[in-house]
mmCIF file of C-alpha atoms in Angstrom:
data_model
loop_
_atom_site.group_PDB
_atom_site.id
_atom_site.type_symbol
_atom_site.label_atom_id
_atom_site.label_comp_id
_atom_site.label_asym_id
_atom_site.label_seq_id
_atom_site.Cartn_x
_atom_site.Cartn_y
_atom_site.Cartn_z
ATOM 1 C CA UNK A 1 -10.795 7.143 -35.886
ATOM 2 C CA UNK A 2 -6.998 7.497 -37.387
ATOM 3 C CA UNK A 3 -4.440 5.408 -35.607
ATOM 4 C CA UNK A 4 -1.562 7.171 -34.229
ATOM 5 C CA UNK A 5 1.428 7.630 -36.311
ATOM 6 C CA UNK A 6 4.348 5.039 -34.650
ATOM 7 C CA UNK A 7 7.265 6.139 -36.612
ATOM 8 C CA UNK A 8 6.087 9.928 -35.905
ATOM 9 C CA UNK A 9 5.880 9.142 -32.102
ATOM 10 C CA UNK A 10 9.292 8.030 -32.421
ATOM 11 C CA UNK A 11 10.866 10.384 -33.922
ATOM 12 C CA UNK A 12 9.495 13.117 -31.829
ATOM 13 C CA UNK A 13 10.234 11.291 -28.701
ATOM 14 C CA UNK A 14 14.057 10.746 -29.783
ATOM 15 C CA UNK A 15 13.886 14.958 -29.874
ATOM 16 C CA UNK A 16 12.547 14.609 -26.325
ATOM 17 C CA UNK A 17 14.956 12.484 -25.074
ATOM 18 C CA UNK A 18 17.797 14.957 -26.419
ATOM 19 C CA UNK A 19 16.292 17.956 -24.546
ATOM 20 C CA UNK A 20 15.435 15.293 -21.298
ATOM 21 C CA UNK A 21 19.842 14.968 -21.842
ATOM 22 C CA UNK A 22 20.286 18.921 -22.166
ATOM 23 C CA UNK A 23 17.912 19.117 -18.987
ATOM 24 C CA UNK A 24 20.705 16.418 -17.151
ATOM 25 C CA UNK A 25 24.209 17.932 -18.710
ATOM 26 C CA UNK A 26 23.026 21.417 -17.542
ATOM 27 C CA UNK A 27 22.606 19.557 -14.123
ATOM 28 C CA UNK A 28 25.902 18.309 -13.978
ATOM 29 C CA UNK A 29 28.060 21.235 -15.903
ATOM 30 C CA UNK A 30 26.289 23.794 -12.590
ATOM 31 C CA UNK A 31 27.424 20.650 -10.421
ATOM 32 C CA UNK A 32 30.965 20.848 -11.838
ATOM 33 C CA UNK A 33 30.853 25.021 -11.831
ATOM 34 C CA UNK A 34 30.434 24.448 -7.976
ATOM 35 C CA UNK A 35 33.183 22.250 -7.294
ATOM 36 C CA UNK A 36 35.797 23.826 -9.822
ATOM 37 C CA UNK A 37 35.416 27.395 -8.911
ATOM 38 C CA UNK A 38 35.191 26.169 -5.068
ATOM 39 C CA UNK A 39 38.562 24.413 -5.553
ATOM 40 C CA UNK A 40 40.202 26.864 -7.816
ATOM 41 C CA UNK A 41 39.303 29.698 -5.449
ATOM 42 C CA UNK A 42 40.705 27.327 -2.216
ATOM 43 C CA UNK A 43 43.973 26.036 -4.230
ATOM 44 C CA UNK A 44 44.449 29.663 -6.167
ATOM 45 C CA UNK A 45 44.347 27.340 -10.040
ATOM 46 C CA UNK A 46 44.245 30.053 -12.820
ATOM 47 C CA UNK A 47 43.337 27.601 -15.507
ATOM 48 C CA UNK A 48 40.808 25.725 -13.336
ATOM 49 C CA UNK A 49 39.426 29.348 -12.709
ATOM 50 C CA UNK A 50 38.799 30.809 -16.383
ATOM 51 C CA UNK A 51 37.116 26.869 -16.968
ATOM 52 C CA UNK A 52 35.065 27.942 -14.358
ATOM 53 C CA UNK A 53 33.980 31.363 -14.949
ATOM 54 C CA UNK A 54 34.280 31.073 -18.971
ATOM 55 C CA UNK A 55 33.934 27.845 -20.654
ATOM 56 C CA UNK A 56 31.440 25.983 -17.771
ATOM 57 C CA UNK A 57 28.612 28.899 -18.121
ATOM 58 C CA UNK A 58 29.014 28.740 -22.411
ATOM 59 C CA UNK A 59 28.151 24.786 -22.342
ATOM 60 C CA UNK A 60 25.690 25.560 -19.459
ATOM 61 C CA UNK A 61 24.059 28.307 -21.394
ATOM 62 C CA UNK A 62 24.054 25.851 -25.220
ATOM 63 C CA UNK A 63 22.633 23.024 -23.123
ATOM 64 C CA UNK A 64 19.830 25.128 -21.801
ATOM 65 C CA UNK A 65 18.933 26.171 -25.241
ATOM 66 C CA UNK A 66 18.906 22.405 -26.520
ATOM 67 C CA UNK A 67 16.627 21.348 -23.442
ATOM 68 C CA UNK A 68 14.394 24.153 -23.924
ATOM 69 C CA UNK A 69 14.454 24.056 -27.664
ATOM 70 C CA UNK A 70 13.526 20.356 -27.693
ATOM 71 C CA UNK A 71 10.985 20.082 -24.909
ATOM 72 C CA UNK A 72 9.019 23.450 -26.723
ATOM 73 C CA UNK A 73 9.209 21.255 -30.140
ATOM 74 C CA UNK A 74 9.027 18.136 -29.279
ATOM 75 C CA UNK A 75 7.620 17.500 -25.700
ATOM 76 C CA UNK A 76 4.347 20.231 -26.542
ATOM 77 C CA UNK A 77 3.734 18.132 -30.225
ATOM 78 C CA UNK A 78 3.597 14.631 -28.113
ATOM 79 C CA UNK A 79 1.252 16.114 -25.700
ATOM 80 C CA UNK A 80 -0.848 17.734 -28.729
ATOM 81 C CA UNK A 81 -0.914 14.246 -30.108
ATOM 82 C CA UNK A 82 -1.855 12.491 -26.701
ATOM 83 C CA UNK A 83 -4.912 15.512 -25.827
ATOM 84 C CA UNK A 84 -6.296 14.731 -29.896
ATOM 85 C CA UNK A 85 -6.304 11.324 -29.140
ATOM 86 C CA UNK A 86 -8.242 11.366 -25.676
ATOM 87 C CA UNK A 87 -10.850 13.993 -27.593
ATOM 88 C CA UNK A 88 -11.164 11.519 -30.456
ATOM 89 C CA UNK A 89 -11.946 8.536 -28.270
ATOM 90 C CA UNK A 90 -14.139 10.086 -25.685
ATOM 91 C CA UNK A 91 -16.355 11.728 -28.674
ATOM 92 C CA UNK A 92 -15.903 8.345 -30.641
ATOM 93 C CA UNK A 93 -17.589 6.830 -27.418
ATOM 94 C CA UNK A 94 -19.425 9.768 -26.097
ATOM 95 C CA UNK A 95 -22.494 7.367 -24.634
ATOM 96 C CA UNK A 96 -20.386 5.306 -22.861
ATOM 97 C CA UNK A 97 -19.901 8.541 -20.480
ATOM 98 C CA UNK A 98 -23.416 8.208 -19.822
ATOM 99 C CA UNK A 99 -24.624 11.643 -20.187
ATOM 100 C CA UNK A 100 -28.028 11.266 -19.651
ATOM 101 C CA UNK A 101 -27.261 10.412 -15.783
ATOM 102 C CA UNK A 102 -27.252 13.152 -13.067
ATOM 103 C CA UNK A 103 -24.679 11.468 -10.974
ATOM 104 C CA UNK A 104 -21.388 10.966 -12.589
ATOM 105 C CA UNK A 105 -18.100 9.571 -11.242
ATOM 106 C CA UNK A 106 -15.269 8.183 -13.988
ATOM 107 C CA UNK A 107 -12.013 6.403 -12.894
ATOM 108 C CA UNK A 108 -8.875 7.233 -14.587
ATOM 109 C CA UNK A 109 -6.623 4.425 -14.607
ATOM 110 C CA UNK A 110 -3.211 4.437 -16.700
ATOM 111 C CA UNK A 111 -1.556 1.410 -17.544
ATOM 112 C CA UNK A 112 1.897 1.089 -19.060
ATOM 113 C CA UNK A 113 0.651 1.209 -23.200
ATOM 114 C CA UNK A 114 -2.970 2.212 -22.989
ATOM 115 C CA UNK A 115 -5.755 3.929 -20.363
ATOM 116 C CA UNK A 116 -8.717 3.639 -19.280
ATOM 117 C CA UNK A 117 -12.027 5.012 -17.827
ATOM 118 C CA UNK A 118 -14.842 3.484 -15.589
ATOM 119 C CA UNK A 119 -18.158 5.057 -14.765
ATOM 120 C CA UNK A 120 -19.710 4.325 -11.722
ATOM 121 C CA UNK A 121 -21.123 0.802 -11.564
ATOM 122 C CA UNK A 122 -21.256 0.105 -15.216
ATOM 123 C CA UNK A 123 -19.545 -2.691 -16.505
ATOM 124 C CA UNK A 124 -18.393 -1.248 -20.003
ATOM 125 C CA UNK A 125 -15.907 1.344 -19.941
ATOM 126 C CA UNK A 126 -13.838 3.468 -22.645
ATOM 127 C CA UNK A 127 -10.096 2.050 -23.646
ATOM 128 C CA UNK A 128 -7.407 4.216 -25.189
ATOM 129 C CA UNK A 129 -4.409 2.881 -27.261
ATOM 130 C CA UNK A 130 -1.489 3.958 -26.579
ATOM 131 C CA UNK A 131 0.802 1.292 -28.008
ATOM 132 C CA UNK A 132 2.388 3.604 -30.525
ATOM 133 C CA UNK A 133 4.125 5.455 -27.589
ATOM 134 C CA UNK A 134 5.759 1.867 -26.503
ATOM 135 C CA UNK A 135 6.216 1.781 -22.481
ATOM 136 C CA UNK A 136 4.710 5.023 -21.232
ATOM 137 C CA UNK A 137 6.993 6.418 -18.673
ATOM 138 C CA UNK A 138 5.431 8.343 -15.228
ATOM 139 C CA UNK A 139 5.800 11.700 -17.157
ATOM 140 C CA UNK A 140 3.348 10.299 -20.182
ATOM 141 C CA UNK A 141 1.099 8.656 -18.043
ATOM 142 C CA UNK A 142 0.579 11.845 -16.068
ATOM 143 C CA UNK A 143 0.219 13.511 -19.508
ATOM 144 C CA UNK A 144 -2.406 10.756 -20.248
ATOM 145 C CA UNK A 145 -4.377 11.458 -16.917
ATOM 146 C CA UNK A 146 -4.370 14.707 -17.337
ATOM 147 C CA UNK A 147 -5.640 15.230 -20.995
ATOM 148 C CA UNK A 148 -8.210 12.903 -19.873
ATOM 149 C CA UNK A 149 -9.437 14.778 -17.088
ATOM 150 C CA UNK A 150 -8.790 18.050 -18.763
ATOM 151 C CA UNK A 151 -11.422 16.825 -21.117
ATOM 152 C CA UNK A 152 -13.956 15.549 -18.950
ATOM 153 C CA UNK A 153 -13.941 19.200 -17.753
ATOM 154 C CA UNK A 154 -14.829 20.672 -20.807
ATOM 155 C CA UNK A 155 -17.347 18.213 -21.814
ATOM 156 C CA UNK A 156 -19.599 18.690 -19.042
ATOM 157 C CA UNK A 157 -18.636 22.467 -18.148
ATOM 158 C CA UNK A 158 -20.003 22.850 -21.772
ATOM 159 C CA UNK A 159 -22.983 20.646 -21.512
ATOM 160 C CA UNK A 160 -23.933 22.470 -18.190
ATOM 161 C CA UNK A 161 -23.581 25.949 -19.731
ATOM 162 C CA UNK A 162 -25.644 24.187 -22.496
ATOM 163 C CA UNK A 163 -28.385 23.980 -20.285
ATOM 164 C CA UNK A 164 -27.822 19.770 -18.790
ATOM 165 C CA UNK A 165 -28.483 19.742 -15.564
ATOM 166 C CA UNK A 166 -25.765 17.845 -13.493
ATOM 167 C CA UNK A 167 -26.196 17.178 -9.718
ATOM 168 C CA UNK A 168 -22.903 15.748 -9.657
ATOM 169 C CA UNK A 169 -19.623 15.017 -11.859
ATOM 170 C CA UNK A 170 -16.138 14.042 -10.737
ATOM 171 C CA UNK A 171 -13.261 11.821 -11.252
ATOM 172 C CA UNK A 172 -10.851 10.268 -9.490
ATOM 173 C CA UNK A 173 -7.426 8.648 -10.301
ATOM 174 C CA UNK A 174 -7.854 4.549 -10.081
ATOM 175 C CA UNK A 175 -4.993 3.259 -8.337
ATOM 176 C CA UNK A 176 -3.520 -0.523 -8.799
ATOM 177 C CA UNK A 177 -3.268 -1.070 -5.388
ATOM 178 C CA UNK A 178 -6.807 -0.832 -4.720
ATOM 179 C CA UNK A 179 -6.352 2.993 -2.938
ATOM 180 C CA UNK A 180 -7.987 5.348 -5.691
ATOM 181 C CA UNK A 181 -6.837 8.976 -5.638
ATOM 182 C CA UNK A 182 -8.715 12.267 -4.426
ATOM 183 C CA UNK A 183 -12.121 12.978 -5.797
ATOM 184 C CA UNK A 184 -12.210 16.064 -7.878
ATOM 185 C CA UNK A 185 -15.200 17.533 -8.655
ATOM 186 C CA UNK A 186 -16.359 19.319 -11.945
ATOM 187 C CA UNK A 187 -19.884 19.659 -11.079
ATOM 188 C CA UNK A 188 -21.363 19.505 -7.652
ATOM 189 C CA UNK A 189 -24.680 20.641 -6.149
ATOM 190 C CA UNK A 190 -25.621 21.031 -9.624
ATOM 191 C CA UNK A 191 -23.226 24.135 -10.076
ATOM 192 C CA UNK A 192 -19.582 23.791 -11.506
ATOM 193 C CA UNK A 193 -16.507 23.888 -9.513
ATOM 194 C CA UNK A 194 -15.274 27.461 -9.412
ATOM 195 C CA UNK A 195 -11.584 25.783 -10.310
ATOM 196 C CA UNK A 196 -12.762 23.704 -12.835
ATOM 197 C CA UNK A 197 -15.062 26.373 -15.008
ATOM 198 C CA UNK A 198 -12.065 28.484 -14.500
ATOM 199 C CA UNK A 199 -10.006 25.981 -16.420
ATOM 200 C CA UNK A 200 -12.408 24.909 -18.591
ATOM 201 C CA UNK A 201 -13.159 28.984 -19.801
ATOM 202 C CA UNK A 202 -9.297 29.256 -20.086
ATOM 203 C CA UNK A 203 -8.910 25.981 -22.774
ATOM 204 C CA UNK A 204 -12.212 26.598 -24.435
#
């Protein structure tokens, strides 16, 4: 399996963190249209006026095209990269999901450089490295969770409409502080979730 590319990662998420400051400037330029019109209006200020209903919406409307220009480019290629790696593992390690079994539950846990998931009551489980991203921040480790579950849903969607009988397949999100998070089911009563195939038909 290729290891990911750190000086890529970097680069792309320096683009992200110019569009996560576009996202933040437009915040505070509406913030400052607010109080400048509000006090031009009260105190009758020409100047502070036309700043407020000429040059404030121009730097609101070029910082919205930054943020959305670098979150399209940047933030969609470092989830790409993050959704190829969790496919690359999981089929690197496909019988550690235990397919053969008819029961399945897998615990997602994120840490703060890597993830990981458990399957029921077996001891080995499957690691993912993500050093190359540094400290993953709540945003990335969300991404992380997701792509993971998002591909336990196709795997066994796909096996079932392959003809593998399932009783049972869900995951959960394993907490640190011993609480894990809701069950969600892919398969249960041998039939898939009506949410789940949904997804599944919609990213096949």
């Amino acid at each position: 399996m290729d290891e990911l590319n750190a000086e890529k990662i970097k680069k792309l998420k320096r683009g992200e963190a110019v569009g996560t400051a576009a996202t933040v400037v437009c915040c505070v330029i509406s913030a400052a249209f607010i109080v400048c019109f509000a006090i031009a209006q009260t105190k009758d200020i020409y100047i502070l006026r036309m700043i407020s209903i000429i040059l404030l919406p121009i730097l609101l409307l070029l910082a919205i095209g930054v943020s959305a220009y670098c979150n399209l480019k940047f933030g969609k290629e470092i989830n790409s990269i993050i959704k190829s790696r969790v496919k690359a593992v999981l089929i690197e390690n496909a019988s550690l999901m235990h397919p053969d079994r008819s029961v399945l539950s897998f615990g997602i846990s994120v840490g703060e450089n890597d993830a990981e998931i458990k399957v029921g009551n077996f001891k080995e489980s499957i690691k993912f490295d993500f050093s190359a991203f540094g400290k993953l921040s709540p945003m990335k480790k969300s991404a992380v969770a997701e792509a993971i579950a998002e591909r336990l849903n196709i795997t066994f969607c796909r096996m079932h409409e392959r003809g593998v009988h399932y009783n049972s397949v869900s995951y959960f999100r394993a907490n640190t502080d011993k609480k894990n998070g809701k069950v969600i089911y892919i398969i249960e009563n041998g039939l898939p979730d009506k949410r789940a195939y949904r997804n599944y038909k919609k990213a096949d």
